[in-house]
Short mmCIF file of C-alpha atoms in Angstrom, two decimals:
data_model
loop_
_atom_site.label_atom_id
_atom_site.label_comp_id
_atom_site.label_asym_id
_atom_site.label_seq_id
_atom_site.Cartn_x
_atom_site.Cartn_y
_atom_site.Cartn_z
CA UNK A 6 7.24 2.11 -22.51
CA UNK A 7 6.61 6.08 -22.02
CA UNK A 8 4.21 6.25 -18.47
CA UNK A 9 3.01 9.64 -17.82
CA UNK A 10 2.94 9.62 -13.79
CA UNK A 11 1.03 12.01 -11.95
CA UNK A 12 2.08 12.60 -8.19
CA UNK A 13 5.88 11.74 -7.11
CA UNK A 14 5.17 11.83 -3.28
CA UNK A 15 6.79 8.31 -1.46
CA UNK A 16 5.09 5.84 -4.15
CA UNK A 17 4.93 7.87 -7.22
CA UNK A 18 8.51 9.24 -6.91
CA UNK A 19 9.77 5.89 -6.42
CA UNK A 20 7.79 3.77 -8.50
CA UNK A 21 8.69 6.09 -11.60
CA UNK A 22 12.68 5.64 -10.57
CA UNK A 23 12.26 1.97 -10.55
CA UNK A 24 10.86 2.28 -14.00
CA UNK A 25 13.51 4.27 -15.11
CA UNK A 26 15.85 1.95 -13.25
CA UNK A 27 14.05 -0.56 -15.67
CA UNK A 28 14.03 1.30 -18.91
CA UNK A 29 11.07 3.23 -19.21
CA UNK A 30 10.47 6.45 -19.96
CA UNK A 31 8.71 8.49 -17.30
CA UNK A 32 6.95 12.33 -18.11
CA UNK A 33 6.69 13.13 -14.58
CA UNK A 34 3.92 16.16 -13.08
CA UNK A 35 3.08 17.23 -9.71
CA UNK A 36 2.32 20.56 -8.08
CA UNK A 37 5.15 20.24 -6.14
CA UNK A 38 7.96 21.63 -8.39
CA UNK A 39 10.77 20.38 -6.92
CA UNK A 40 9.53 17.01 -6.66
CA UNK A 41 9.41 17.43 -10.74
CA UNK A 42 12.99 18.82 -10.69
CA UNK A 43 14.17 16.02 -8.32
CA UNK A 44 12.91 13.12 -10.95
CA UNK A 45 14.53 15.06 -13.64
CA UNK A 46 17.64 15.34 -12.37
CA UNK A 47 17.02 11.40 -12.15
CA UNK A 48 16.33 11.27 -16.14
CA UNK A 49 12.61 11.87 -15.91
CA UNK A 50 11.22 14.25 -18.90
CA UNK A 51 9.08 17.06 -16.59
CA UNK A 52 6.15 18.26 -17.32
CA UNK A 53 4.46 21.80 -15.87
CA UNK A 54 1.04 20.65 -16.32
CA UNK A 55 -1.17 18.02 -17.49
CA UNK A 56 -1.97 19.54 -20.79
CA UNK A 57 2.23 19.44 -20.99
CA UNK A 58 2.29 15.79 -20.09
CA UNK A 59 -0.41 14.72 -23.19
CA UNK A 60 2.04 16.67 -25.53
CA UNK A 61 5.27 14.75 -24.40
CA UNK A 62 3.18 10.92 -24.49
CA UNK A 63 3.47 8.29 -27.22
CA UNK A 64 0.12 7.30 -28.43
CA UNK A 65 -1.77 5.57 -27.28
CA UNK A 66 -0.94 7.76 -24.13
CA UNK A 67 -0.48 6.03 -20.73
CA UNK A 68 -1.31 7.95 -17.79
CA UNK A 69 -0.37 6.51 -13.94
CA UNK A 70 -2.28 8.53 -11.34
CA UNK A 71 -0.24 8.47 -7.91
CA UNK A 72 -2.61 10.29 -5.31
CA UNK A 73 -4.52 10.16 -1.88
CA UNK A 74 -7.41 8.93 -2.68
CA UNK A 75 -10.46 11.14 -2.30
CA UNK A 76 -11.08 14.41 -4.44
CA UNK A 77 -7.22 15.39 -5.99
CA UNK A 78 -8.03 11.76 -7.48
CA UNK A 79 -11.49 11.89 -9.06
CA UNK A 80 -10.45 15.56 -9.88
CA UNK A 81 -7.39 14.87 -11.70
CA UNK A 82 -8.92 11.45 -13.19
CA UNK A 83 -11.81 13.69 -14.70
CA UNK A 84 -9.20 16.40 -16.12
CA UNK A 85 -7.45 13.90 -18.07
CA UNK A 86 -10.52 12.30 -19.52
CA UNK A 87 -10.74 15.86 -21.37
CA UNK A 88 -7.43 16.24 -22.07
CA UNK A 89 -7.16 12.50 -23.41
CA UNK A 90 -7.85 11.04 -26.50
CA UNK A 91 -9.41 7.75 -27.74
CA UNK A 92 -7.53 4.49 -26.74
CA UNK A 93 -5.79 6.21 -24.07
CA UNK A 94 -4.85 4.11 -20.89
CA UNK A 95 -5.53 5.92 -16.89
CA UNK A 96 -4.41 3.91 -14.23
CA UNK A 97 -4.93 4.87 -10.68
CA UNK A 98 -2.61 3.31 -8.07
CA UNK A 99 -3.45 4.62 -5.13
CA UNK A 100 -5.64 4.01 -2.56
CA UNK A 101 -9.08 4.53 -4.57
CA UNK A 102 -12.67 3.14 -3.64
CA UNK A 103 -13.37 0.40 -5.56
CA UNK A 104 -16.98 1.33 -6.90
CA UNK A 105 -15.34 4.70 -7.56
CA UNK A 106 -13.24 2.56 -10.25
CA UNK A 107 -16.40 1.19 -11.42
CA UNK A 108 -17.94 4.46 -11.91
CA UNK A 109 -14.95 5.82 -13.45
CA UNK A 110 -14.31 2.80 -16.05
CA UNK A 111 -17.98 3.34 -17.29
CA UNK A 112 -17.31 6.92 -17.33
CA UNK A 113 -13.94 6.76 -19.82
CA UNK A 114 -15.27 4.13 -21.71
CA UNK A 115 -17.99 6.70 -23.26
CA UNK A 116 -14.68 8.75 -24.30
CA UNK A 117 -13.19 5.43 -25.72
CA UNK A 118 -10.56 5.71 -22.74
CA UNK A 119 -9.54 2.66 -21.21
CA UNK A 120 -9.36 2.40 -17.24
CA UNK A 121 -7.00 0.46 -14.92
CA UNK A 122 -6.92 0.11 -11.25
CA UNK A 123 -3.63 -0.98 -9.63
CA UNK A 124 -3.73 -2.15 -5.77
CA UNK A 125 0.00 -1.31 -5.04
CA UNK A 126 1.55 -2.42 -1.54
CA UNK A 127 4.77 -1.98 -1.34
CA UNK A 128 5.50 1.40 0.87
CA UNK A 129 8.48 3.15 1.03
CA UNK A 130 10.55 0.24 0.71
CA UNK A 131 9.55 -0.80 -3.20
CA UNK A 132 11.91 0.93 -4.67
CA UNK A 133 14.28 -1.70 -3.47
CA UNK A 134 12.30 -4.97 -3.06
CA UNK A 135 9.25 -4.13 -5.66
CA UNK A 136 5.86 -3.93 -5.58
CA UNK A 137 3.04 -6.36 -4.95
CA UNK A 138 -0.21 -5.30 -6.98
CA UNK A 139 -3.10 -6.31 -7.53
CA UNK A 140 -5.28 -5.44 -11.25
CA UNK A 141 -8.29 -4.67 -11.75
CA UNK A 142 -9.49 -3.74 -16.23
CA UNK A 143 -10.37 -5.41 -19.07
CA UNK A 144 -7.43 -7.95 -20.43
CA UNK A 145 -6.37 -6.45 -23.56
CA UNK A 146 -5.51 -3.24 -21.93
CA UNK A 147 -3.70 -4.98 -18.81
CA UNK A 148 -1.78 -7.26 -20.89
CA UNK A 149 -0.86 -4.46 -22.89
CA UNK A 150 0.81 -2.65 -19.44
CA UNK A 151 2.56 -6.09 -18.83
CA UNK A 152 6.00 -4.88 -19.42
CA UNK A 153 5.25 -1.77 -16.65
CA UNK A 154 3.78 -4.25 -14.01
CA UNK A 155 6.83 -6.72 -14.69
CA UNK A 156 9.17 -4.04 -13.89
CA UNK A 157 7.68 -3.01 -11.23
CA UNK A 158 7.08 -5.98 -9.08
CA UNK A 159 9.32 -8.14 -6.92
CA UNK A 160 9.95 -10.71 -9.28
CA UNK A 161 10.25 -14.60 -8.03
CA UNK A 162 13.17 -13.51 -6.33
CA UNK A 163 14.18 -16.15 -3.72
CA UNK A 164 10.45 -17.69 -2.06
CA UNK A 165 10.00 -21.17 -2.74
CA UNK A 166 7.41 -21.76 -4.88
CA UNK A 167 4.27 -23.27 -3.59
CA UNK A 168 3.56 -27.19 -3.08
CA UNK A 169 0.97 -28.13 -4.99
CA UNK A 170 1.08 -25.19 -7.33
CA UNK A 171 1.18 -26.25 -10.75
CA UNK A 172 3.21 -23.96 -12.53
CA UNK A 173 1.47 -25.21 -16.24
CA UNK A 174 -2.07 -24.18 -14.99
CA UNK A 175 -1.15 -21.69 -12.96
CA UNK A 176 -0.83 -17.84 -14.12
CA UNK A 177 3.18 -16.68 -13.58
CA UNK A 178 2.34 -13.25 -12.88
CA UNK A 179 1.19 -14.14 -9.31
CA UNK A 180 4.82 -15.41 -8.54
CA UNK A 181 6.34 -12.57 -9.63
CA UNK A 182 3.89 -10.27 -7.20
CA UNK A 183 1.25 -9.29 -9.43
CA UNK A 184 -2.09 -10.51 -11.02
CA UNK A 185 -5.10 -9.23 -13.23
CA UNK A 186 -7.69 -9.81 -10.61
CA UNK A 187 -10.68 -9.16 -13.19
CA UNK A 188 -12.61 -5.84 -14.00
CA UNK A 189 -12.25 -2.69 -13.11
CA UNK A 190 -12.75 -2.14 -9.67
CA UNK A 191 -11.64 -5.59 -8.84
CA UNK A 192 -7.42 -4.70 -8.04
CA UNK A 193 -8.55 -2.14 -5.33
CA UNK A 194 -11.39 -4.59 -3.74
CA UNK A 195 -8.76 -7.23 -3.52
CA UNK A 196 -6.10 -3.98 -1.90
CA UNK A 197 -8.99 -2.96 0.41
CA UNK A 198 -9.18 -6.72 2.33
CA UNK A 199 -5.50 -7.22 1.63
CA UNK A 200 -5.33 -3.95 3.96
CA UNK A 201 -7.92 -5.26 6.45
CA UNK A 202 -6.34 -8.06 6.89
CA UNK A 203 -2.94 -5.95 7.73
CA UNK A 204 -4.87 -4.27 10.20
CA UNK A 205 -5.89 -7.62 12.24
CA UNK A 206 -2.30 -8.38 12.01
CA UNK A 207 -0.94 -5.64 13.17
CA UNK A 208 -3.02 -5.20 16.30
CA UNK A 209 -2.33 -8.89 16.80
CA UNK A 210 1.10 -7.90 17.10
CA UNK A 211 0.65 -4.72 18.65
CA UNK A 212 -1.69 -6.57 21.82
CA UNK A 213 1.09 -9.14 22.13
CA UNK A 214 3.59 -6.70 22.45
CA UNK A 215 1.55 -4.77 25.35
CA UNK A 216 1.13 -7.83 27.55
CA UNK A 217 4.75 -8.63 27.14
CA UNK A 218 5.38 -5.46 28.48
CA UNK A 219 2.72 -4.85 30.97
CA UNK A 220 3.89 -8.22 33.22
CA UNK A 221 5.84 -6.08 34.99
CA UNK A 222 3.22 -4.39 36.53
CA UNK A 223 2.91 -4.05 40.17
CA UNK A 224 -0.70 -4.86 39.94
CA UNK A 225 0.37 -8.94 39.43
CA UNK A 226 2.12 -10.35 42.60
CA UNK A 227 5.79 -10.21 42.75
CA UNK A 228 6.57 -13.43 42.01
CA UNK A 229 4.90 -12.82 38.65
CA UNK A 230 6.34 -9.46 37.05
CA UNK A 231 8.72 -10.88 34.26
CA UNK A 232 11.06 -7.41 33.40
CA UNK A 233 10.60 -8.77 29.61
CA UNK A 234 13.68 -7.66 26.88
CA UNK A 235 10.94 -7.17 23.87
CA UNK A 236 13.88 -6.33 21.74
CA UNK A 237 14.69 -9.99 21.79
CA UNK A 238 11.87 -11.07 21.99
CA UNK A 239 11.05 -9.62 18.72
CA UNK A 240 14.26 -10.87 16.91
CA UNK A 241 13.80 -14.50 18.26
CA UNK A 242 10.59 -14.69 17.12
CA UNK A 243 11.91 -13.40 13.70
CA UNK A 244 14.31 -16.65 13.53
CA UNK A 245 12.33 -19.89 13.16
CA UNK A 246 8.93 -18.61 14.89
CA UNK A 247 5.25 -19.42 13.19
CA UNK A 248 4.72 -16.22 13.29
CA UNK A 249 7.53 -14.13 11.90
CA UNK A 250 6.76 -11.98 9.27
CA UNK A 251 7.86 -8.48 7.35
CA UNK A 252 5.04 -6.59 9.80
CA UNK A 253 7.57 -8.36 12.47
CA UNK A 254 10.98 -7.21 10.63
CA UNK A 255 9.47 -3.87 10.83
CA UNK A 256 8.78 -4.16 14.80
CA UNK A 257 11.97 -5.75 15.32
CA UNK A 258 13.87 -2.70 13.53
CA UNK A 259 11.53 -0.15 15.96
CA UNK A 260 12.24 -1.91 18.87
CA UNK A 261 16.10 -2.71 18.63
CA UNK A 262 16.12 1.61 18.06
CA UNK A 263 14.08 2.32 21.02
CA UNK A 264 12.92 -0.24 22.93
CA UNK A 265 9.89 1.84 24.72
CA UNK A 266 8.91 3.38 21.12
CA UNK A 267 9.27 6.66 23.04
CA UNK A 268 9.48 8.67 19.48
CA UNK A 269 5.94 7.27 18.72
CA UNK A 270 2.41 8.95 19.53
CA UNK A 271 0.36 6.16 19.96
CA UNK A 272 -2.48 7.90 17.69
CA UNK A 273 -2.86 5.78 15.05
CA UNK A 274 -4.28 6.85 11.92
CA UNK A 275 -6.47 4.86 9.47
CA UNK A 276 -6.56 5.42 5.47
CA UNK A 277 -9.84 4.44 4.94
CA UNK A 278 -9.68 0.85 3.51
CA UNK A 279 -10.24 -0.89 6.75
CA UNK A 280 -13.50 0.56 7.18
CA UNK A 281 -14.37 0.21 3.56
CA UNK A 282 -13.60 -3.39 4.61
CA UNK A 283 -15.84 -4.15 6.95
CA UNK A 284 -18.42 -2.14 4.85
CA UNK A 285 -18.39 -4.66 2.06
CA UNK A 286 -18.13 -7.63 5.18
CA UNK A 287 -21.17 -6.07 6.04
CA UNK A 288 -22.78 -5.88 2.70
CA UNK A 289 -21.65 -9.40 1.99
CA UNK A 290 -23.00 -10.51 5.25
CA UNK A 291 -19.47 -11.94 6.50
CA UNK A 292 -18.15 -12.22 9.58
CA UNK A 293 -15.46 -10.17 10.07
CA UNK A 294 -14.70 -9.77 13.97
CA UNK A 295 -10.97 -9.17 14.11
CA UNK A 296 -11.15 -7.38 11.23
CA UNK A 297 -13.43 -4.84 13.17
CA UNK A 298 -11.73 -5.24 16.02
CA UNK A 299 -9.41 -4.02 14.49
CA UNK A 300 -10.29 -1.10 13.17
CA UNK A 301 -11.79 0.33 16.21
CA UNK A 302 -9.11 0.09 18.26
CA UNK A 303 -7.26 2.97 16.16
CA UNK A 304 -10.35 4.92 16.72
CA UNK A 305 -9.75 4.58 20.45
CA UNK A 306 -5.89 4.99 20.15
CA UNK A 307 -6.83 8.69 19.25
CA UNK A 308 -8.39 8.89 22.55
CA UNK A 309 -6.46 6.81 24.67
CA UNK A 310 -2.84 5.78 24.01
CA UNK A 311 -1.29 2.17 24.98
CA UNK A 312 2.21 0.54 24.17
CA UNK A 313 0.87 -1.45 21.78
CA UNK A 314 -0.48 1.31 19.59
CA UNK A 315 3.21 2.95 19.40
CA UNK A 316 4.12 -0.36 17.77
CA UNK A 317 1.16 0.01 15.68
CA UNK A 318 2.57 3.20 14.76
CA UNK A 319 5.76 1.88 14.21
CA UNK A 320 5.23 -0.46 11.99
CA UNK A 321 2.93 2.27 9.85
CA UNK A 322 6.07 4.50 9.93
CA UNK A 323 7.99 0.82 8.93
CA UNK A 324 6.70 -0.08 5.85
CA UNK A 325 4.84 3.03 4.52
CA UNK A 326 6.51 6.28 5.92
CA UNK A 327 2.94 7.39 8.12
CA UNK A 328 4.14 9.75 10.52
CA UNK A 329 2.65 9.28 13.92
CA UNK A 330 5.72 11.41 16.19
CA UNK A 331 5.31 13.31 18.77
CA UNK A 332 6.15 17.07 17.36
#
């Protein structure tokens, strides 16, 4: 299929190579130039502008928006539904609000547009391993995309399938890595919590990690300061341990490169869908204390750094390329 994608930063670039790599056909725009000239030289058609792009698509045109969310999204997103014409597919697959999809489907469909939101996790290392996404649209349209979702996720690869799951009722897509999670809207809620979740996770991690460390302290008694190795500590638990995981792999790598995560600021950053988490918790009435929890402890870290928030920071850097260094 011919996938006009919009932004080629660390998703978008790579995403539209594993296309490629697949045997699509990628028109590929951004405002960065050389970014455009980089996918060329890859085999990607360039494009100078968006009114370029709807010239070089097959009809019905398929457009894959790659941005922050925020205003370059809704911006670009409302450019296109001008430039477009009837039956025409969007996708966003970045980090959108999900009642901004809602608003946005209703919006195209007046033009006869169809709209598609894509939950993509993945980071900087799906190029390789694949994506894991999560659909939101009507089913016509995402059935339509299949071949574009099948290339891009991880595939069954080697993970034993479920017990219990039976394959005959069960829809294949999930094992691969992706589903149609319903409506528009509906890919990005189920993103947002998957990405609250990965925030109680990670500061799970990150307040082990800081106790392991701090029992050297010379505010315990003598005979109770452990000089911990949390290099191995992190690769045993990788081997075996109820709690090993790729959020681990990532630590693991950090730590066996620095073991005091010196290169690391400690100011971790948040990209807006753990708070748009708890919002909905909050709007659903659910308990969501970790979750919170959470969340406000990278608010502090931007006040006052610990060890564990370098290996919060490390682990962003790990799997999706956030800078958090010390310049």
């Amino acid at each position: 299929m011919k996938i006009g994608m919009i932004g080629l930063g660390r998703m978008g670039g790579n995403m539209a190579r594993r296309l490629m790599a697949g045997g699509h056909e990628i028109v590929a725009y951004d405002r960065n130039e050389e970014a455009v000239a980089a996918l060329a030289n890859d085999g990607a058609i360039p494009a100078s502008s968006l009114d370029d792009m709807r010239d070089k698509l097959d009809t019905p045109a398929i457009w894959w928006v790659m941005l922050p969310a925020g205003d370059i999204t809704e911006s670009t997103i409302a450019t296109i539904g001008t430039d477009a014409k009837p039956g025409d597919i969007v996708i966003d697959g970045g980090n959108s609000f999900y009642k901004d999809d809602i608003r946005r489907a209703k919006m195209l469909a007046e033009k006869d547009l169809h709209y598609v939101d894509v939950g993509t996790s993945g980071g900087v290392w799906g190029k390789e391993r694949g994506y894991c996404m999560m659909i939101g649209g009507d089913k016509e349209t995402v059935d339509l995309l299949d071949p574009i979702f099948d290339t891009l996720a991880p595939g069954t690869g080697e993970i034993v399938r479920t017990p219990g799951r039976n394959p005959e009722n069960a829809d294949p897509r999930a094992e691969k890595g992706y589903i149609h999670a319903g409506p528009a809207g509906s890919g990005h809620f189920v993103k947002m919590i998957h990405n609250g979740i990965e925030y109680g996770l990670m500061q799970a991690y990150a307040e082990g990690f800081d106790i392991l460390k701090s029992k050297n302290t010379d505010k315990l008694p003598e005979e109770e300061r452990f000089d911990l190795n949390l290099t191995d500590i992190a690769e045993v638990w990788r081997r075996g341990s109820v709690i090993s995981s790729w959020l681990l792999d990532l630590t693991a790598i950090a730590l066996a490169k620095d073991g005091m995560l010196e290169q690391f600021s400690g100011s971790v950053a948040d990209s807006g869908e753990g708070q748009w988490t708890i919002d909905a918790a909050m709007e659903q009435k659910v308990p969501a204390n970790v979750l919170t929890a959470s969340l406000f402890a990278r608010y502090r870290s931007r006040i006052d750094h610990t060890f564990g928030d370098k290996v919060l920071s490390a682990m962003r850097y790990g799997f999706g390329g956030h800078v958090e260094i010390p310049q």
